Amino acid sequence: QVQVQESGGGSVQAGGSLRLSCVASGYTYSTYSLGWFRQAPGKEREGIACIDTDGDGSTYYADSVKGRFTASQDNTKRILSLQMNNLKPEDTAMYYCAAFQPRFGLSWVASAEFGYWGQGTQVTVSS
């Protein structure tokens, strides 16, 4: 059974930093990718970071976090971390991690809809 668990959320002031971790288990790691999403109240879920572990290893970042957030993965591909610097109030959201198998013809965000999700960790940034 695939399990995904996020941790590391909390409350910080604007300009502060947090580090989120996602630990996944229960599957063959070489066939799955991990990605970070977030959803703020009243807004659609947004895919913010994913490492292309089956391709060239490049990392995708949403424009809203580019230059401030850094994703990294351990050698086992079981843990995906998200270092978040220079946090802004608009970063306040529930952050989710998803384990998924990339689907031909779909973006990683769309592929993740068919994957396994954690319960999320709350990030609150005050001004």
JSON list of C-alpha atoms in Angstrom, two decimals:
[
{"chain": "A", "resi": 1, "resn": "GLN", "atom": "CA", "xyz": [0.00, 0.00, 0.00]},
{"chain": "A", "resi": 2, "resn": "VAL", "atom": "CA", "xyz": [1.40, 3.37, -1.04]},
{"chain": "A", "resi": 3, "resn": "GLN", "atom": "CA", "xyz": [1.70, 5.87, 1.77]},
{"chain": "A", "resi": 4, "resn": "VAL", "atom": "CA", "xyz": [2.69, 9.52, 1.61]},
{"chain": "A", "resi": 5, "resn": "GLN", "atom": "CA", "xyz": [3.41, 11.65, 4.66]},
{"chain": "A", "resi": 6, "resn": "GLU", "atom": "CA", "xyz": [4.22, 15.35, 4.82]},
{"chain": "A", "resi": 7, "resn": "SER", "atom": "CA", "xyz": [5.82, 17.19, 7.72]},
{"chain": "A", "resi": 8, "resn": "GLY", "atom": "CA", "xyz": [7.51, 20.48, 8.54]},
{"chain": "A", "resi": 9, "resn": "GLY", "atom": "CA", "xyz": [4.71, 23.00, 8.25]},
{"chain": "A", "resi": 10, "resn": "GLY", "atom": "CA", "xyz": [4.18, 25.79, 10.74]},
{"chain": "A", "resi": 11, "resn": "SER", "atom": "CA", "xyz": [3.73, 29.50, 11.25]},
{"chain": "A", "resi": 12, "resn": "VAL", "atom": "CA", "xyz": [6.37, 32.06, 10.35]},
{"chain": "A", "resi": 13, "resn": "GLN", "atom": "CA", "xyz": [6.61, 35.74, 9.68]},
{"chain": "A", "resi": 14, "resn": "ALA", "atom": "CA", "xyz": [7.09, 37.11, 6.20]},
{"chain": "A", "resi": 15, "resn": "GLY", "atom": "CA", "xyz": [10.69, 36.71, 5.08]},
{"chain": "A", "resi": 16, "resn": "GLY", "atom": "CA", "xyz": [11.16, 33.59, 7.15]},
{"chain": "A", "resi": 17, "resn": "SER", "atom": "CA", "xyz": [11.93, 30.04, 6.08]},
{"chain": "A", "resi": 18, "resn": "LEU", "atom": "CA", "xyz": [10.49, 26.58, 6.49]},
{"chain": "A", "resi": 19, "resn": "ARG", "atom": "CA", "xyz": [11.55, 23.16, 5.26]},
{"chain": "A", "resi": 20, "resn": "LEU", "atom": "CA", "xyz": [8.92, 20.60, 4.32]},
{"chain": "A", "resi": 21, "resn": "SER", "atom": "CA", "xyz": [9.56, 16.89, 3.95]},
{"chain": "A", "resi": 22, "resn": "CYS", "atom": "CA", "xyz": [7.62, 14.24, 2.11]},
{"chain": "A", "resi": 23, "resn": "VAL", "atom": "CA", "xyz": [8.26, 10.58, 2.83]},
{"chain": "A", "resi": 24, "resn": "ALA", "atom": "CA", "xyz": [6.74, 7.97, 0.56]},
{"chain": "A", "resi": 25, "resn": "SER", "atom": "CA", "xyz": [6.66, 4.20, 0.84]},
{"chain": "A", "resi": 26, "resn": "GLY", "atom": "CA", "xyz": [4.98, 1.09, -0.46]},
{"chain": "A", "resi": 27, "resn": "TYR", "atom": "CA", "xyz": [6.03, 1.17, -4.10]},
{"chain": "A", "resi": 28, "resn": "THR", "atom": "CA", "xyz": [8.98, 0.63, -6.40]},
{"chain": "A", "resi": 29, "resn": "TYR", "atom": "CA", "xyz": [10.72, 3.96, -6.25]},
{"chain": "A", "resi": 30, "resn": "SER", "atom": "CA", "xyz": [12.09, 3.99, -9.75]},
{"chain": "A", "resi": 31, "resn": "THR", "atom": "CA", "xyz": [8.60, 4.03, -11.22]},
{"chain": "A", "resi": 32, "resn": "TYR", "atom": "CA", "xyz": [7.17, 6.86, -9.18]},
{"chain": "A", "resi": 33, "resn": "SER", "atom": "CA", "xyz": [7.75, 10.58, -8.98]},
{"chain": "A", "resi": 34, "resn": "LEU", "atom": "CA", "xyz": [7.05, 12.93, -6.09]},
{"chain": "A", "resi": 35, "resn": "GLY", "atom": "CA", "xyz": [5.65, 16.41, -6.34]},
{"chain": "A", "resi": 36, "resn": "TRP", "atom": "CA", "xyz": [4.61, 19.26, -4.06]},
{"chain": "A", "resi": 37, "resn": "PHE", "atom": "CA", "xyz": [1.26, 21.03, -4.33]},
{"chain": "A", "resi": 38, "resn": "ARG", "atom": "CA", "xyz": [-0.51, 23.66, -2.30]},
{"chain": "A", "resi": 39, "resn": "GLN", "atom": "CA", "xyz": [-4.03, 24.90, -1.89]},
{"chain": "A", "resi": 40, "resn": "ALA", "atom": "CA", "xyz": [-5.10, 28.11, -0.23]},
{"chain": "A", "resi": 41, "resn": "PRO", "atom": "CA", "xyz": [-8.68, 28.66, 0.97]},
{"chain": "A", "resi": 42, "resn": "GLY", "atom": "CA", "xyz": [-10.92, 29.52, -1.95]},
{"chain": "A", "resi": 43, "resn": "LYS", "atom": "CA", "xyz": [-8.24, 28.82, -4.53]},
{"chain": "A", "resi": 44, "resn": "GLU", "atom": "CA", "xyz": [-7.45, 25.95, -6.85]},
{"chain": "A", "resi": 45, "resn": "ARG", "atom": "CA", "xyz": [-4.71, 23.49, -6.02]},
{"chain": "A", "resi": 46, "resn": "GLU", "atom": "CA", "xyz": [-1.37, 24.53, -7.51]},
{"chain": "A", "resi": 47, "resn": "GLY", "atom": "CA", "xyz": [1.51, 22.29, -8.47]},
{"chain": "A", "resi": 48, "resn": "ILE", "atom": "CA", "xyz": [4.63, 24.04, -7.21]},
{"chain": "A", "resi": 49, "resn": "ALA", "atom": "CA", "xyz": [7.62, 21.69, -7.47]},
{"chain": "A", "resi": 50, "resn": "CYS", "atom": "CA", "xyz": [8.52, 18.34, -8.98]},
{"chain": "A", "resi": 51, "resn": "ILE", "atom": "CA", "xyz": [11.78, 16.60, -9.87]},
{"chain": "A", "resi": 52, "resn": "ASP", "atom": "CA", "xyz": [11.85, 14.69, -13.14]},
{"chain": "A", "resi": 53, "resn": "THR", "atom": "CA", "xyz": [13.42, 11.56, -11.70]},
{"chain": "A", "resi": 54, "resn": "ASP", "atom": "CA", "xyz": [12.67, 9.44, -14.76]},
{"chain": "A", "resi": 55, "resn": "GLY", "atom": "CA", "xyz": [14.07, 11.97, -17.19]},
{"chain": "A", "resi": 56, "resn": "ASP", "atom": "CA", "xyz": [16.97, 14.33, -17.00]},
{"chain": "A", "resi": 57, "resn": "GLY", "atom": "CA", "xyz": [16.57, 15.12, -13.32]},
{"chain": "A", "resi": 58, "resn": "SER", "atom": "CA", "xyz": [15.47, 18.67, -13.93]},
{"chain": "A", "resi": 59, "resn": "THR", "atom": "CA", "xyz": [13.16, 20.34, -11.45]},
{"chain": "A", "resi": 60, "resn": "TYR", "atom": "CA", "xyz": [9.95, 22.14, -12.28]},
{"chain": "A", "resi": 61, "resn": "TYR", "atom": "CA", "xyz": [8.91, 25.15, -10.20]},
{"chain": "A", "resi": 62, "resn": "ALA", "atom": "CA", "xyz": [5.77, 27.21, -10.44]},
{"chain": "A", "resi": 63, "resn": "ASP", "atom": "CA", "xyz": [6.47, 30.83, -11.28]},
{"chain": "A", "resi": 64, "resn": "SER", "atom": "CA", "xyz": [5.00, 31.84, -7.93]},
{"chain": "A", "resi": 65, "resn": "VAL", "atom": "CA", "xyz": [7.81, 30.10, -6.02]},
{"chain": "A", "resi": 66, "resn": "LYS", "atom": "CA", "xyz": [10.71, 30.17, -8.46]},
{"chain": "A", "resi": 67, "resn": "GLY", "atom": "CA", "xyz": [13.85, 31.61, -6.89]},
{"chain": "A", "resi": 68, "resn": "ARG", "atom": "CA", "xyz": [12.53, 31.17, -3.34]},
{"chain": "A", "resi": 69, "resn": "PHE", "atom": "CA", "xyz": [11.74, 27.47, -3.05]},
{"chain": "A", "resi": 70, "resn": "THR", "atom": "CA", "xyz": [14.18, 24.61, -3.67]},
{"chain": "A", "resi": 71, "resn": "ALA", "atom": "CA", "xyz": [13.18, 20.97, -4.03]},
{"chain": "A", "resi": 72, "resn": "SER", "atom": "CA", "xyz": [15.62, 18.15, -3.35]},
{"chain": "A", "resi": 73, "resn": "GLN", "atom": "CA", "xyz": [15.37, 14.39, -3.28]},
{"chain": "A", "resi": 74, "resn": "ASP", "atom": "CA", "xyz": [17.45, 11.79, -1.49]},
{"chain": "A", "resi": 75, "resn": "ASN", "atom": "CA", "xyz": [19.20, 8.97, -3.33]},
{"chain": "A", "resi": 76, "resn": "THR", "atom": "CA", "xyz": [16.50, 6.47, -2.46]},
{"chain": "A", "resi": 77, "resn": "LYS", "atom": "CA", "xyz": [13.88, 8.77, -4.05]},
{"chain": "A", "resi": 78, "resn": "ARG", "atom": "CA", "xyz": [11.74, 8.16, -0.99]},
{"chain": "A", "resi": 79, "resn": "ILE", "atom": "CA", "xyz": [12.04, 11.67, 0.42]},
{"chain": "A", "resi": 80, "resn": "LEU", "atom": "CA", "xyz": [11.28, 14.92, -1.34]},
{"chain": "A", "resi": 81, "resn": "SER", "atom": "CA", "xyz": [12.16, 18.03, 0.62]},
{"chain": "A", "resi": 82, "resn": "LEU", "atom": "CA", "xyz": [11.07, 21.58, -0.08]},
{"chain": "A", "resi": 83, "resn": "GLN", "atom": "CA", "xyz": [13.19, 24.41, 1.30]},
{"chain": "A", "resi": 84, "resn": "MET", "atom": "CA", "xyz": [11.06, 27.54, 1.37]},
{"chain": "A", "resi": 85, "resn": "ASN", "atom": "CA", "xyz": [12.85, 30.87, 1.81]},
{"chain": "A", "resi": 86, "resn": "ASN", "atom": "CA", "xyz": [11.66, 34.46, 1.80]},
{"chain": "A", "resi": 87, "resn": "LEU", "atom": "CA", "xyz": [8.13, 33.33, 2.56]},
{"chain": "A", "resi": 88, "resn": "LYS", "atom": "CA", "xyz": [5.27, 35.67, 1.78]},
{"chain": "A", "resi": 89, "resn": "PRO", "atom": "CA", "xyz": [1.74, 35.88, 3.20]},
{"chain": "A", "resi": 90, "resn": "GLU", "atom": "CA", "xyz": [0.46, 34.61, -0.15]},
{"chain": "A", "resi": 91, "resn": "ASP", "atom": "CA", "xyz": [2.35, 31.37, 0.46]},
{"chain": "A", "resi": 92, "resn": "THR", "atom": "CA", "xyz": [-0.13, 30.56, 3.21]},
{"chain": "A", "resi": 93, "resn": "ALA", "atom": "CA", "xyz": [-1.78, 27.30, 2.23]},
{"chain": "A", "resi": 94, "resn": "MET", "atom": "CA", "xyz": [-2.09, 23.62, 2.93]},
{"chain": "A", "resi": 95, "resn": "TYR", "atom": "CA", "xyz": [0.87, 21.90, 1.31]},
{"chain": "A", "resi": 96, "resn": "TYR", "atom": "CA", "xyz": [0.45, 18.42, -0.10]},
{"chain": "A", "resi": 97, "resn": "CYS", "atom": "CA", "xyz": [2.81, 15.83, -1.49]},
{"chain": "A", "resi": 98, "resn": "ALA", "atom": "CA", "xyz": [1.82, 13.33, -4.15]},
{"chain": "A", "resi": 99, "resn": "ALA", "atom": "CA", "xyz": [3.45, 10.11, -5.35]},
{"chain": "A", "resi": 100, "resn": "PHE", "atom": "CA", "xyz": [2.50, 9.29, -8.90]},
{"chain": "A", "resi": 101, "resn": "GLN", "atom": "CA", "xyz": [3.49, 7.51, -12.06]},
{"chain": "A", "resi": 102, "resn": "PRO", "atom": "CA", "xyz": [3.98, 9.88, -14.97]},
{"chain": "A", "resi": 103, "resn": "ARG", "atom": "CA", "xyz": [1.38, 9.25, -17.65]},
{"chain": "A", "resi": 104, "resn": "PHE", "atom": "CA", "xyz": [2.16, 9.59, -21.32]},
{"chain": "A", "resi": 105, "resn": "GLY", "atom": "CA", "xyz": [0.70, 12.77, -22.75]},
{"chain": "A", "resi": 106, "resn": "LEU", "atom": "CA", "xyz": [-0.07, 14.34, -19.39]},
{"chain": "A", "resi": 107, "resn": "SER", "atom": "CA", "xyz": [1.78, 16.95, -17.43]},
{"chain": "A", "resi": 108, "resn": "TRP", "atom": "CA", "xyz": [3.15, 15.99, -14.04]},
{"chain": "A", "resi": 109, "resn": "VAL", "atom": "CA", "xyz": [0.35, 17.96, -12.40]},
{"chain": "A", "resi": 110, "resn": "ALA", "atom": "CA", "xyz": [-2.28, 16.04, -14.34]},
{"chain": "A", "resi": 111, "resn": "SER", "atom": "CA", "xyz": [-0.52, 12.72, -13.75]},
{"chain": "A", "resi": 112, "resn": "ALA", "atom": "CA", "xyz": [-0.53, 13.37, -10.02]},
{"chain": "A", "resi": 113, "resn": "GLU", "atom": "CA", "xyz": [-4.32, 13.44, -10.01]},
{"chain": "A", "resi": 114, "resn": "PHE", "atom": "CA", "xyz": [-4.10, 9.67, -10.44]},
{"chain": "A", "resi": 115, "resn": "GLY", "atom": "CA", "xyz": [-1.51, 9.24, -7.73]},
{"chain": "A", "resi": 116, "resn": "TYR", "atom": "CA", "xyz": [-1.35, 8.92, -3.97]},
{"chain": "A", "resi": 117, "resn": "TRP", "atom": "CA", "xyz": [-1.62, 11.92, -1.70]},
{"chain": "A", "resi": 118, "resn": "GLY", "atom": "CA", "xyz": [-0.68, 12.76, 1.83]},
{"chain": "A", "resi": 119, "resn": "GLN", "atom": "CA", "xyz": [-2.95, 14.55, 4.25]},
{"chain": "A", "resi": 120, "resn": "GLY", "atom": "CA", "xyz": [-1.05, 17.81, 3.97]},
{"chain": "A", "resi": 121, "resn": "THR", "atom": "CA", "xyz": [0.82, 20.15, 6.26]},
{"chain": "A", "resi": 122, "resn": "GLN", "atom": "CA", "xyz": [-0.28, 23.72, 6.97]},
{"chain": "A", "resi": 123, "resn": "VAL", "atom": "CA", "xyz": [1.99, 26.67, 6.26]},
{"chain": "A", "resi": 124, "resn": "THR", "atom": "CA", "xyz": [0.93, 30.07, 7.59]},
{"chain": "A", "resi": 125, "resn": "VAL", "atom": "CA", "xyz": [2.91, 33.21, 6.85]},
{"chain": "A", "resi": 126, "resn": "SER", "atom": "CA", "xyz": [2.02, 36.40, 8.69]},
{"chain": "A", "resi": 127, "resn": "SER", "atom": "CA", "xyz": [2.87, 39.90, 7.53]}
]
